[in-house]
Structures are given as structure tokens and as C-alpha cells.
mmCIF file of N, CA and C in Angstrom:
data_model
loop_
_atom_site.group_PDB
_atom_site.id
_atom_site.type_symbol
_atom_site.label_atom_id
_atom_site.label_comp_id
_atom_site.label_asym_id
_atom_site.label_seq_id
_atom_site.Cartn_x
_atom_site.Cartn_y
_atom_site.Cartn_z
ATOM 1 N N MET R 1 0.819 -1.156 -0.076
ATOM 2 C CA MET R 1 0.034 -0.060 -0.055
ATOM 3 C C MET R 1 0.854 1.379 -0.197
ATOM 4 N N GLY R 2 1.809 1.253 0.936
ATOM 5 C CA GLY R 2 2.780 2.431 0.847
ATOM 6 C C GLY R 2 3.742 2.511 -0.269
ATOM 7 N N CYS R 3 4.527 1.349 -0.364
ATOM 8 C CA CYS R 3 5.699 1.517 -1.506
ATOM 9 C C CYS R 3 5.253 0.952 -2.727
ATOM 10 N N ARG R 4 4.101 0.088 -2.756
ATOM 11 C CA ARG R 4 3.449 -0.257 -3.838
ATOM 12 C C ARG R 4 4.268 -1.429 -4.547
ATOM 13 N N GLU R 5 5.164 -1.952 -3.751
ATOM 14 C CA GLU R 5 5.677 -3.073 -4.243
ATOM 15 C C GLU R 5 5.123 -4.430 -3.800
ATOM 16 N N ARG R 6 5.286 -5.471 -4.573
ATOM 17 C CA ARG R 6 4.579 -6.910 -4.400
ATOM 18 C C ARG R 6 5.494 -7.578 -3.438
ATOM 19 N N ALA R 7 4.904 -8.301 -2.734
ATOM 20 C CA ALA R 7 5.447 -9.321 -1.708
ATOM 21 C C ALA R 7 4.441 -10.340 -1.346
ATOM 22 N N ALA R 8 5.082 -11.489 -0.653
ATOM 23 C CA ALA R 8 4.033 -12.409 -0.278
ATOM 24 C C ALA R 8 3.230 -12.186 0.958
ATOM 25 N N LYS R 9 1.900 -12.685 1.088
ATOM 26 C CA LYS R 9 1.072 -12.276 2.061
ATOM 27 C C LYS R 9 1.724 -12.411 3.533
ATOM 28 N N SER R 10 2.688 -13.392 3.575
ATOM 29 C CA SER R 10 3.232 -13.709 4.996
ATOM 30 C C SER R 10 3.991 -12.555 5.233
ATOM 31 N N ASP R 11 4.664 -11.732 4.284
ATOM 32 C CA ASP R 11 5.845 -10.752 4.611
ATOM 33 C C ASP R 11 5.082 -9.465 5.002
ATOM 34 N N LEU R 12 3.688 -9.368 4.668
ATOM 35 C CA LEU R 12 3.114 -7.920 4.916
ATOM 36 C C LEU R 12 2.133 -8.060 6.283
ATOM 37 N N LEU R 13 1.854 -6.860 6.723
ATOM 38 C CA LEU R 13 1.059 -6.508 7.907
ATOM 39 C C LEU R 13 -0.461 -6.246 7.370
ATOM 40 N N ARG R 14 -1.155 -6.944 8.187
ATOM 41 C CA ARG R 14 -2.568 -6.720 7.722
ATOM 42 C C ARG R 14 -3.039 -5.470 8.620
ATOM 43 N N ILE R 15 -3.867 -4.507 7.984
ATOM 44 C CA ILE R 15 -4.224 -3.335 8.720
ATOM 45 C C ILE R 15 -5.745 -3.268 8.683
ATOM 46 N N VAL R 16 -6.579 -2.837 9.697
ATOM 47 C CA VAL R 16 -7.934 -2.913 9.728
ATOM 48 C C VAL R 16 -8.496 -1.591 10.203
ATOM 49 N N ALA R 17 -9.319 -0.924 9.802
ATOM 50 C CA ALA R 17 -9.820 0.353 10.255
ATOM 51 C C ALA R 17 -10.947 -0.339 11.214
ATOM 52 N N VAL R 18 -10.894 0.386 12.491
ATOM 53 C CA VAL R 18 -11.605 0.231 13.853
ATOM 54 C C VAL R 18 -11.942 1.650 14.478
ATOM 55 N N GLU R 19 -13.191 2.014 14.381
ATOM 56 C CA GLU R 19 -13.838 3.177 14.613
ATOM 57 C C GLU R 19 -12.663 4.513 14.503
ATOM 58 N N GLY R 20 -12.500 4.619 13.067
ATOM 59 C CA GLY R 20 -11.525 5.755 12.698
ATOM 60 C C GLY R 20 -10.177 5.689 13.129
ATOM 61 N N GLU R 21 -9.838 4.454 13.422
ATOM 62 C CA GLU R 21 -8.383 4.394 13.559
ATOM 63 C C GLU R 21 -7.550 3.010 12.864
ATOM 64 N N CYS R 22 -6.400 2.926 12.304
ATOM 65 C CA CYS R 22 -5.846 2.015 11.690
ATOM 66 C C CYS R 22 -5.141 1.371 12.847
ATOM 67 N N VAL R 23 -5.667 -0.170 12.815
ATOM 68 C CA VAL R 23 -4.990 -1.028 13.632
ATOM 69 C C VAL R 23 -4.327 -2.337 13.150
ATOM 70 N N PRO R 24 -3.080 -2.521 13.551
ATOM 71 C CA PRO R 24 -2.554 -3.679 13.176
ATOM 72 C C PRO R 24 -3.372 -4.957 13.592
ATOM 73 N N ASP R 25 -3.215 -5.896 12.317
ATOM 74 C CA ASP R 25 -4.151 -7.187 12.808
ATOM 75 C C ASP R 25 -3.145 -8.279 12.370
ATOM 76 N N HIS R 26 -2.307 -8.691 13.469
ATOM 77 C CA HIS R 26 -1.002 -9.426 13.282
ATOM 78 C C HIS R 26 -1.716 -10.995 13.026
ATOM 79 N N ARG R 27 -2.720 -11.497 13.625
ATOM 80 C CA ARG R 27 -3.244 -12.734 13.323
ATOM 81 C C ARG R 27 -4.122 -12.943 12.115
ATOM 82 N N GLY R 28 -4.559 -11.561 11.426
ATOM 83 C CA GLY R 28 -5.283 -11.721 10.326
ATOM 84 C C GLY R 28 -6.756 -12.214 10.593
ATOM 85 N N THR R 29 -7.218 -12.010 11.910
ATOM 86 C CA THR R 29 -8.526 -12.509 12.101
ATOM 87 C C THR R 29 -9.475 -11.233 12.589
ATOM 88 N N LEU R 30 -9.265 -10.185 12.428
ATOM 89 C CA LEU R 30 -10.249 -9.083 12.902
ATOM 90 C C LEU R 30 -11.144 -8.905 11.632
ATOM 91 N N PRO R 31 -12.337 -8.713 12.244
ATOM 92 C CA PRO R 31 -13.391 -8.472 10.954
ATOM 93 C C PRO R 31 -13.145 -7.183 10.183
ATOM 94 N N GLY R 32 -13.689 -7.095 8.905
ATOM 95 C CA GLY R 32 -13.669 -5.796 8.097
ATOM 96 C C GLY R 32 -12.786 -6.077 7.074
ATOM 97 N N ARG R 33 -12.686 -4.931 6.169
ATOM 98 C CA ARG R 33 -11.864 -4.853 5.104
ATOM 99 C C ARG R 33 -10.560 -4.536 5.515
ATOM 100 N N GLY R 34 -9.563 -5.298 4.976
ATOM 101 C CA GLY R 34 -8.062 -5.184 5.458
ATOM 102 C C GLY R 34 -7.316 -4.654 4.176
ATOM 103 N N ALA R 35 -6.139 -3.935 4.629
ATOM 104 C CA ALA R 35 -5.446 -3.403 3.761
ATOM 105 C C ALA R 35 -3.877 -3.950 3.969
ATOM 106 N N TYR R 36 -2.922 -4.215 3.186
ATOM 107 C CA TYR R 36 -1.720 -4.862 3.583
ATOM 108 C C TYR R 36 -0.586 -3.770 3.327
ATOM 109 N N LEU R 37 0.314 -3.996 4.227
ATOM 110 C CA LEU R 37 1.432 -2.874 4.190
ATOM 111 C C LEU R 37 2.812 -3.578 4.685
ATOM 112 N N HIS R 38 3.932 -3.178 4.027
ATOM 113 C CA HIS R 38 5.148 -3.709 4.767
ATOM 114 C C HIS R 38 5.455 -3.275 5.823
ATOM 115 N N PRO R 39 5.681 -4.066 7.082
ATOM 116 C CA PRO R 39 5.734 -3.451 8.266
ATOM 117 C C PRO R 39 7.196 -2.743 8.665
ATOM 118 N N ALA R 40 7.196 -1.551 7.851
ATOM 119 C CA ALA R 40 8.374 -0.571 7.770
ATOM 120 C C ALA R 40 7.647 0.676 8.034
ATOM 121 N N SER R 41 8.250 1.686 8.801
ATOM 122 C CA SER R 41 7.738 2.904 8.883
ATOM 123 C C SER R 41 7.959 3.593 7.476
ATOM 124 N N VAL R 42 8.896 3.262 6.842
ATOM 125 C CA VAL R 42 8.952 4.287 5.632
ATOM 126 C C VAL R 42 7.648 3.902 4.706
ATOM 127 N N CYS R 43 7.271 2.594 4.658
ATOM 128 C CA CYS R 43 5.806 2.227 4.168
ATOM 129 C C CYS R 43 4.707 3.100 4.653
ATOM 130 N N LEU R 44 4.700 2.861 5.965
ATOM 131 C CA LEU R 44 3.425 3.700 6.588
ATOM 132 C C LEU R 44 3.668 5.221 6.266
ATOM 133 N N ASP R 45 4.599 5.941 6.169
ATOM 134 C CA ASP R 45 4.670 7.156 5.828
ATOM 135 C C ASP R 45 4.173 7.532 4.429
ATOM 136 N N LEU R 46 4.813 6.828 3.542
ATOM 137 C CA LEU R 46 4.293 6.920 2.078
ATOM 138 C C LEU R 46 2.721 6.517 2.147
ATOM 139 N N ALA R 47 2.156 5.687 2.781
ATOM 140 C CA ALA R 47 0.636 5.293 2.782
ATOM 141 C C ALA R 47 -0.019 6.691 3.437
ATOM 142 N N VAL R 48 0.464 7.185 4.455
ATOM 143 C CA VAL R 48 -0.133 8.521 4.839
ATOM 144 C C VAL R 48 -0.189 9.542 4.000
ATOM 145 N N ARG R 49 1.153 9.928 3.494
ATOM 146 C CA ARG R 49 1.361 11.074 2.567
ATOM 147 C C ARG R 49 0.412 10.861 1.335
ATOM 148 N N ARG R 50 0.166 9.652 0.870
ATOM 149 C CA ARG R 50 -0.646 9.319 -0.252
ATOM 150 C C ARG R 50 -2.369 9.378 -0.015
ATOM 151 N N ARG R 51 -2.565 9.574 1.350
ATOM 152 C CA ARG R 51 -4.131 9.121 1.708
ATOM 153 C C ARG R 51 -4.304 7.957 1.320
ATOM 154 N N ALA R 52 -3.771 6.759 1.384
ATOM 155 C CA ALA R 52 -4.039 5.502 0.838
ATOM 156 C C ALA R 52 -5.025 4.787 1.655
ATOM 157 N N PHE R 53 -4.928 4.917 3.214
ATOM 158 C CA PHE R 53 -6.013 4.381 4.119
ATOM 159 C C PHE R 53 -7.363 4.620 4.014
ATOM 160 N N PRO R 54 -7.728 5.914 3.884
ATOM 161 C CA PRO R 54 -9.095 6.241 3.557
ATOM 162 C C PRO R 54 -9.777 5.573 2.172
ATOM 163 N N ARG R 55 -8.810 5.636 1.422
ATOM 164 C CA ARG R 55 -9.403 5.015 0.015
ATOM 165 C C ARG R 55 -9.196 3.408 0.159
ATOM 166 N N ALA R 56 -8.341 2.800 0.683
ATOM 167 C CA ALA R 56 -8.211 1.155 0.772
ATOM 168 C C ALA R 56 -9.581 1.060 1.684
ATOM 169 N N PHE R 57 -9.984 1.902 2.678
ATOM 170 C CA PHE R 57 -11.299 1.313 3.796
ATOM 171 C C PHE R 57 -12.493 1.778 3.198
ATOM 172 N N LYS R 58 -12.459 2.909 2.151
ATOM 173 C CA LYS R 58 -13.645 3.289 1.640
ATOM 174 C C LYS R 58 -14.427 4.027 2.896
ATOM 175 N N VAL R 59 -13.513 5.112 3.574
ATOM 176 C CA VAL R 59 -14.116 5.696 4.439
ATOM 177 C C VAL R 59 -14.100 7.359 4.259
ATOM 178 N N GLN R 60 -14.686 8.153 4.681
ATOM 179 C CA GLN R 60 -14.515 9.521 4.501
ATOM 180 C C GLN R 60 -13.784 10.318 5.365
ATOM 181 N N GLY R 61 -12.868 11.128 5.170
ATOM 182 C CA GLY R 61 -12.049 11.577 6.067
ATOM 183 C C GLY R 61 -10.782 10.818 6.450
ATOM 184 N N PRO R 62 -9.805 11.447 7.452
ATOM 185 C CA PRO R 62 -8.571 10.722 7.612
ATOM 186 C C PRO R 62 -8.840 9.868 8.755
ATOM 187 N N LEU R 63 -7.900 8.765 8.926
ATOM 188 C CA LEU R 63 -7.767 7.811 10.021
ATOM 189 C C LEU R 63 -6.650 7.961 10.668
ATOM 190 N N GLU R 64 -6.615 7.870 11.864
ATOM 191 C CA GLU R 64 -5.691 7.978 13.126
ATOM 192 C C GLU R 64 -4.800 6.833 12.848
ATOM 193 N N THR R 65 -3.164 7.101 12.682
ATOM 194 C CA THR R 65 -2.506 5.977 12.454
ATOM 195 C C THR R 65 -1.477 6.087 13.559
ATOM 196 N N ALA R 66 -1.619 6.808 14.779
ATOM 197 C CA ALA R 66 -0.590 6.752 15.937
ATOM 198 C C ALA R 66 -0.191 5.432 16.333
ATOM 199 N N VAL R 67 -1.253 4.810 16.658
ATOM 200 C CA VAL R 67 -1.055 3.276 17.024
ATOM 201 C C VAL R 67 -0.128 2.261 16.303
ATOM 202 N N LEU R 68 -0.440 2.625 14.956
ATOM 203 C CA LEU R 68 0.198 1.875 14.043
ATOM 204 C C LEU R 68 1.677 2.332 13.679
ATOM 205 N N ALA R 69 1.857 3.433 13.859
ATOM 206 C CA ALA R 69 3.147 4.091 13.899
ATOM 207 C C ALA R 69 3.991 3.513 15.154
ATOM 208 N N GLU R 70 3.575 3.524 16.353
ATOM 209 C CA GLU R 70 4.189 3.093 17.387
ATOM 210 C C GLU R 70 4.591 1.695 17.311
ATOM 211 N N GLN R 71 3.627 0.542 16.835
ATOM 212 C CA GLN R 71 3.873 -0.596 16.758
ATOM 213 C C GLN R 71 4.776 -0.825 15.814
ATOM 214 N N LEU R 72 4.885 -0.078 14.609
ATOM 215 C CA LEU R 72 6.081 -0.250 13.676
ATOM 216 C C LEU R 72 7.466 0.168 14.071
ATOM 217 N N THR R 73 7.608 0.953 14.933
ATOM 218 C CA THR R 73 8.918 1.344 15.536
ATOM 219 C C THR R 73 9.424 0.632 16.697
ATOM 220 N N LEU R 74 8.615 -0.247 17.048
ATOM 221 C CA LEU R 74 9.099 -1.243 18.148
ATOM 222 C C LEU R 74 10.082 -2.351 17.481
#
């Protein structure tokens, strides 16, 4: 989503929108539409800059990505 490079599903992190916030789905079991991202802060920054999350989840307005950014920096 961020860098637009192809990778195996197992190498990517599934992201789900929950109540206006982007949440990482490590197990892949959360309900709803999912978007896949490389687990790197560079890809997250590109996705935020391109406003890819609202388009991927088909929601209006921006989504909070602070929790996701914290998870990726650990």
C-alpha cells in the first residue's frame, strides 16, 4: 500500500480500520476490510502521505495512525 511493491502475504502486515483508527491485525482475524502494508515505518509514511488508508477502507476523512506508527517502531 505504501511503497506499492509486491510481496508475499506472509511478509506483509494486515491493517484494519476500527472506529476511525488504523489497527494492526497480526493474526489476520479481525473483521472488516483489510489493507496490507510492509511492516516498515517508511511504507507507513508513504501510505499516510498518499492518503491511501481512507481509499483502501472506503471511508470519508482521515484515519488515526498513531497506534500503528508505535507498533512499527518497536
